[in-house]
Amino acid sequence: MYFQLIETPVSALTEPAAALHYRGEALANAGHYEMALEQFQQVLEQQPTCQTAWVFQAVLLLHLERYEEALMSCDQALALCNSNSEAWLFRGVALQRLKRYQQAYESYNLALRNADALAQSV
C-alpha cells in the first residue's frame, strides 16, 4: 500500500500535526483522497519541513491526476532530503504520467539507488 512511508516518523510531528497526519492516512486508505489531501495540507501549514507529509501529498495528488502538483510536492520533499527514495519514486510516477519518460527513468534510478543505500546501512 502507498501509505506506509518511513522517512519522517510521525512521532517527530507536533501533537496537532500528528493527529492530522493519522486522520489523513486513514482517509487516504479509505479512498477519500480530497479529504486526505486537506489533512496533509494542514500538516504542512504547521510543519513545512515534514518530508513524509510532502510525499503523502504527492501520492494523493497522483491519485487525483494532478501530476504537476504531485511533482512539485516531491521536489519539496527532495529539497528537504535528497535521499528520500519514496519522493524519488513518486516523482518518477508523476513524470511518467506527464510523458516525461527520460526524467521519470532518472528519478526511478535515484529511488532504487537511495533504497539500496538505505538497505545496506541497516
JSON list of C-alpha atoms in Angstrom, two decimals:
[
{"chain": "A", "resi": 1, "resn": "MET", "atom": "CA", "xyz": [0.00, 0.00, 0.00]},
{"chain": "A", "resi": 2, "resn": "TYR", "atom": "CA", "xyz": [1.21, 3.54, -0.76]},
{"chain": "A", "resi": 3, "resn": "PHE", "atom": "CA", "xyz": [0.64, 4.90, 2.69]},
{"chain": "A", "resi": 4, "resn": "GLN", "atom": "CA", "xyz": [3.42, 3.28, 4.70]},
{"chain": "A", "resi": 5, "resn": "LEU", "atom": "CA", "xyz": [6.27, 5.75, 4.29]},
{"chain": "A", "resi": 6, "resn": "ILE", "atom": "CA", "xyz": [9.12, 5.75, 6.78]},
{"chain": "A", "resi": 7, "resn": "GLU", "atom": "CA", "xyz": [11.36, 8.74, 6.04]},
{"chain": "A", "resi": 8, "resn": "THR", "atom": "CA", "xyz": [9.98, 11.10, 8.72]},
{"chain": "A", "resi": 9, "resn": "PRO", "atom": "CA", "xyz": [8.47, 9.39, 11.75]},
{"chain": "A", "resi": 10, "resn": "VAL", "atom": "CA", "xyz": [5.09, 10.72, 12.77]},
{"chain": "A", "resi": 11, "resn": "SER", "atom": "CA", "xyz": [6.42, 10.86, 16.33]},
{"chain": "A", "resi": 12, "resn": "ALA", "atom": "CA", "xyz": [8.57, 13.81, 15.20]},
{"chain": "A", "resi": 13, "resn": "LEU", "atom": "CA", "xyz": [5.44, 15.86, 14.49]},
{"chain": "A", "resi": 14, "resn": "THR", "atom": "CA", "xyz": [3.73, 18.12, 16.99]},
{"chain": "A", "resi": 15, "resn": "GLU", "atom": "CA", "xyz": [0.64, 16.58, 18.53]},
{"chain": "A", "resi": 16, "resn": "PRO", "atom": "CA", "xyz": [-1.88, 18.51, 16.36]},
{"chain": "A", "resi": 17, "resn": "ALA", "atom": "CA", "xyz": [0.10, 17.76, 13.19]},
{"chain": "A", "resi": 18, "resn": "ALA", "atom": "CA", "xyz": [0.38, 14.08, 14.12]},
{"chain": "A", "resi": 19, "resn": "ALA", "atom": "CA", "xyz": [-3.40, 13.87, 14.59]},
{"chain": "A", "resi": 20, "resn": "LEU", "atom": "CA", "xyz": [-3.92, 15.43, 11.16]},
{"chain": "A", "resi": 21, "resn": "HIS", "atom": "CA", "xyz": [-1.35, 13.04, 9.69]},
{"chain": "A", "resi": 22, "resn": "TYR", "atom": "CA", "xyz": [-3.11, 9.97, 11.11]},
{"chain": "A", "resi": 23, "resn": "ARG", "atom": "CA", "xyz": [-6.52, 11.23, 10.01]},
{"chain": "A", "resi": 24, "resn": "GLY", "atom": "CA", "xyz": [-5.16, 11.95, 6.53]},
{"chain": "A", "resi": 25, "resn": "GLU", "atom": "CA", "xyz": [-3.63, 8.50, 6.31]},
{"chain": "A", "resi": 26, "resn": "ALA", "atom": "CA", "xyz": [-6.91, 6.85, 7.35]},
{"chain": "A", "resi": 27, "resn": "LEU", "atom": "CA", "xyz": [-8.88, 8.90, 4.82]},
{"chain": "A", "resi": 28, "resn": "ALA", "atom": "CA", "xyz": [-6.39, 8.03, 2.07]},
{"chain": "A", "resi": 29, "resn": "ASN", "atom": "CA", "xyz": [-6.57, 4.34, 2.87]},
{"chain": "A", "resi": 30, "resn": "ALA", "atom": "CA", "xyz": [-10.37, 4.60, 2.64]},
{"chain": "A", "resi": 31, "resn": "GLY", "atom": "CA", "xyz": [-10.08, 6.20, -0.81]},
{"chain": "A", "resi": 32, "resn": "HIS", "atom": "CA", "xyz": [-11.12, 9.71, 0.30]},
{"chain": "A", "resi": 33, "resn": "TYR", "atom": "CA", "xyz": [-8.23, 11.43, -1.46]},
{"chain": "A", "resi": 34, "resn": "GLU", "atom": "CA", "xyz": [-9.54, 15.02, -1.49]},
{"chain": "A", "resi": 35, "resn": "MET", "atom": "CA", "xyz": [-10.34, 14.92, 2.22]},
{"chain": "A", "resi": 36, "resn": "ALA", "atom": "CA", "xyz": [-6.97, 13.30, 2.96]},
{"chain": "A", "resi": 37, "resn": "LEU", "atom": "CA", "xyz": [-5.22, 15.96, 0.90]},
{"chain": "A", "resi": 38, "resn": "GLU", "atom": "CA", "xyz": [-6.80, 18.67, 3.06]},
{"chain": "A", "resi": 39, "resn": "GLN", "atom": "CA", "xyz": [-5.38, 16.98, 6.17]},
{"chain": "A", "resi": 40, "resn": "PHE", "atom": "CA", "xyz": [-1.87, 16.84, 4.76]},
{"chain": "A", "resi": 41, "resn": "GLN", "atom": "CA", "xyz": [-2.07, 20.44, 3.59]},
{"chain": "A", "resi": 42, "resn": "GLN", "atom": "CA", "xyz": [-2.83, 21.38, 7.19]},
{"chain": "A", "resi": 43, "resn": "VAL", "atom": "CA", "xyz": [0.12, 19.29, 8.42]},
{"chain": "A", "resi": 44, "resn": "LEU", "atom": "CA", "xyz": [2.36, 21.20, 6.01]},
{"chain": "A", "resi": 45, "resn": "GLU", "atom": "CA", "xyz": [1.00, 24.55, 7.18]},
{"chain": "A", "resi": 46, "resn": "GLN", "atom": "CA", "xyz": [2.05, 23.60, 10.71]},
{"chain": "A", "resi": 47, "resn": "GLN", "atom": "CA", "xyz": [5.28, 21.79, 9.83]},
{"chain": "A", "resi": 48, "resn": "PRO", "atom": "CA", "xyz": [6.51, 22.65, 6.33]},
{"chain": "A", "resi": 49, "resn": "THR", "atom": "CA", "xyz": [9.69, 20.62, 6.81]},
{"chain": "A", "resi": 50, "resn": "CYS", "atom": "CA", "xyz": [7.87, 17.29, 7.18]},
{"chain": "A", "resi": 51, "resn": "GLN", "atom": "CA", "xyz": [9.13, 15.17, 4.29]},
{"chain": "A", "resi": 52, "resn": "THR", "atom": "CA", "xyz": [6.53, 12.47, 4.83]},
{"chain": "A", "resi": 53, "resn": "ALA", "atom": "CA", "xyz": [3.68, 14.95, 4.52]},
{"chain": "A", "resi": 54, "resn": "TRP", "atom": "CA", "xyz": [5.11, 16.26, 1.23]},
{"chain": "A", "resi": 55, "resn": "VAL", "atom": "CA", "xyz": [5.34, 12.71, -0.11]},
{"chain": "A", "resi": 56, "resn": "PHE", "atom": "CA", "xyz": [1.85, 11.79, 1.11]},
{"chain": "A", "resi": 57, "resn": "GLN", "atom": "CA", "xyz": [0.54, 14.93, -0.56]},
{"chain": "A", "resi": 58, "resn": "ALA", "atom": "CA", "xyz": [2.28, 13.91, -3.79]},
{"chain": "A", "resi": 59, "resn": "VAL", "atom": "CA", "xyz": [0.71, 10.44, -3.70]},
{"chain": "A", "resi": 60, "resn": "LEU", "atom": "CA", "xyz": [-2.73, 11.91, -3.12]},
{"chain": "A", "resi": 61, "resn": "LEU", "atom": "CA", "xyz": [-2.25, 14.36, -5.98]},
{"chain": "A", "resi": 62, "resn": "LEU", "atom": "CA", "xyz": [-1.24, 11.44, -8.22]},
{"chain": "A", "resi": 63, "resn": "HIS", "atom": "CA", "xyz": [-4.49, 9.68, -7.31]},
{"chain": "A", "resi": 64, "resn": "LEU", "atom": "CA", "xyz": [-6.34, 12.87, -8.20]},
{"chain": "A", "resi": 65, "resn": "GLU", "atom": "CA", "xyz": [-4.46, 13.09, -11.53]},
{"chain": "A", "resi": 66, "resn": "ARG", "atom": "CA", "xyz": [-2.86, 16.41, -10.56]},
{"chain": "A", "resi": 67, "resn": "TYR", "atom": "CA", "xyz": [0.56, 15.42, -11.83]},
{"chain": "A", "resi": 68, "resn": "GLU", "atom": "CA", "xyz": [2.33, 18.80, -11.96]},
{"chain": "A", "resi": 69, "resn": "GLU", "atom": "CA", "xyz": [1.35, 19.48, -8.35]},
{"chain": "A", "resi": 70, "resn": "ALA", "atom": "CA", "xyz": [2.49, 15.99, -7.36]},
{"chain": "A", "resi": 71, "resn": "LEU", "atom": "CA", "xyz": [5.84, 16.67, -8.99]},
{"chain": "A", "resi": 72, "resn": "MET", "atom": "CA", "xyz": [6.18, 19.93, -7.04]},
{"chain": "A", "resi": 73, "resn": "SER", "atom": "CA", "xyz": [5.39, 18.13, -3.77]},
{"chain": "A", "resi": 74, "resn": "CYS", "atom": "CA", "xyz": [8.08, 15.54, -4.49]},
{"chain": "A", "resi": 75, "resn": "ASP", "atom": "CA", "xyz": [10.54, 18.31, -5.26]},
{"chain": "A", "resi": 76, "resn": "GLN", "atom": "CA", "xyz": [9.71, 19.93, -1.91]},
{"chain": "A", "resi": 77, "resn": "ALA", "atom": "CA", "xyz": [10.41, 16.65, -0.10]},
{"chain": "A", "resi": 78, "resn": "LEU", "atom": "CA", "xyz": [13.67, 16.24, -2.02]},
{"chain": "A", "resi": 79, "resn": "ALA", "atom": "CA", "xyz": [14.73, 19.79, -1.16]},
{"chain": "A", "resi": 80, "resn": "LEU", "atom": "CA", "xyz": [14.49, 18.71, 2.48]},
{"chain": "A", "resi": 81, "resn": "CYS", "atom": "CA", "xyz": [16.24, 15.37, 1.97]},
{"chain": "A", "resi": 82, "resn": "ASN", "atom": "CA", "xyz": [17.77, 14.48, -1.38]},
{"chain": "A", "resi": 83, "resn": "SER", "atom": "CA", "xyz": [17.99, 10.79, -0.42]},
{"chain": "A", "resi": 84, "resn": "ASN", "atom": "CA", "xyz": [14.24, 10.28, 0.18]},
{"chain": "A", "resi": 85, "resn": "SER", "atom": "CA", "xyz": [13.65, 7.22, -2.00]},
{"chain": "A", "resi": 86, "resn": "GLU", "atom": "CA", "xyz": [9.85, 7.49, -1.80]},
{"chain": "A", "resi": 87, "resn": "ALA", "atom": "CA", "xyz": [10.00, 11.07, -3.06]},
{"chain": "A", "resi": 88, "resn": "TRP", "atom": "CA", "xyz": [12.19, 9.96, -5.99]},
{"chain": "A", "resi": 89, "resn": "LEU", "atom": "CA", "xyz": [9.81, 7.08, -6.72]},
{"chain": "A", "resi": 90, "resn": "PHE", "atom": "CA", "xyz": [6.66, 9.18, -6.79]},
{"chain": "A", "resi": 91, "resn": "ARG", "atom": "CA", "xyz": [8.49, 11.93, -8.67]},
{"chain": "A", "resi": 92, "resn": "GLY", "atom": "CA", "xyz": [9.13, 9.27, -11.31]},
{"chain": "A", "resi": 93, "resn": "VAL", "atom": "CA", "xyz": [5.45, 8.35, -11.37]},
{"chain": "A", "resi": 94, "resn": "ALA", "atom": "CA", "xyz": [4.42, 11.99, -11.82]},
{"chain": "A", "resi": 95, "resn": "LEU", "atom": "CA", "xyz": [6.95, 12.47, -14.61]},
{"chain": "A", "resi": 96, "resn": "GLN", "atom": "CA", "xyz": [5.83, 9.27, -16.31]},
{"chain": "A", "resi": 97, "resn": "ARG", "atom": "CA", "xyz": [2.20, 10.42, -16.22]},
{"chain": "A", "resi": 98, "resn": "LEU", "atom": "CA", "xyz": [3.35, 13.72, -17.72]},
{"chain": "A", "resi": 99, "resn": "LYS", "atom": "CA", "xyz": [5.04, 11.71, -20.51]},
{"chain": "A", "resi": 100, "resn": "ARG", "atom": "CA", "xyz": [8.48, 12.96, -19.47]},
{"chain": "A", "resi": 101, "resn": "TYR", "atom": "CA", "xyz": [9.93, 9.49, -19.71]},
{"chain": "A", "resi": 102, "resn": "GLN", "atom": "CA", "xyz": [13.66, 10.19, -19.58]},
{"chain": "A", "resi": 103, "resn": "GLN", "atom": "CA", "xyz": [13.27, 12.25, -16.40]},
{"chain": "A", "resi": 104, "resn": "ALA", "atom": "CA", "xyz": [11.00, 9.56, -14.95]},
{"chain": "A", "resi": 105, "resn": "TYR", "atom": "CA", "xyz": [13.65, 6.93, -15.66]},
{"chain": "A", "resi": 106, "resn": "GLU", "atom": "CA", "xyz": [16.28, 9.05, -13.90]},
{"chain": "A", "resi": 107, "resn": "SER", "atom": "CA", "xyz": [14.02, 9.51, -10.87]},
{"chain": "A", "resi": 108, "resn": "TYR", "atom": "CA", "xyz": [13.31, 5.78, -10.68]},
{"chain": "A", "resi": 109, "resn": "ASN", "atom": "CA", "xyz": [17.05, 5.07, -10.79]},
{"chain": "A", "resi": 110, "resn": "LEU", "atom": "CA", "xyz": [17.66, 7.50, -7.95]},
{"chain": "A", "resi": 111, "resn": "ALA", "atom": "CA", "xyz": [14.84, 5.89, -5.96]},
{"chain": "A", "resi": 112, "resn": "LEU", "atom": "CA", "xyz": [16.49, 2.50, -6.35]},
{"chain": "A", "resi": 113, "resn": "ARG", "atom": "CA", "xyz": [19.96, 3.80, -5.61]},
{"chain": "A", "resi": 114, "resn": "ASN", "atom": "CA", "xyz": [18.79, 5.51, -2.42]},
{"chain": "A", "resi": 115, "resn": "ALA", "atom": "CA", "xyz": [16.75, 2.48, -1.35]},
{"chain": "A", "resi": 116, "resn": "ASP", "atom": "CA", "xyz": [19.82, 0.26, -1.83]},
{"chain": "A", "resi": 117, "resn": "ALA", "atom": "CA", "xyz": [21.95, 2.63, 0.24]},
{"chain": "A", "resi": 118, "resn": "LEU", "atom": "CA", "xyz": [19.33, 2.61, 3.00]},
{"chain": "A", "resi": 119, "resn": "ALA", "atom": "CA", "xyz": [19.10, -1.19, 2.97]},
{"chain": "A", "resi": 120, "resn": "GLN", "atom": "CA", "xyz": [22.87, -1.57, 3.18]},
{"chain": "A", "resi": 121, "resn": "SER", "atom": "CA", "xyz": [23.10, 0.80, 6.13]},
{"chain": "A", "resi": 122, "resn": "VAL", "atom": "CA", "xyz": [20.69, -1.27, 8.22]}
]
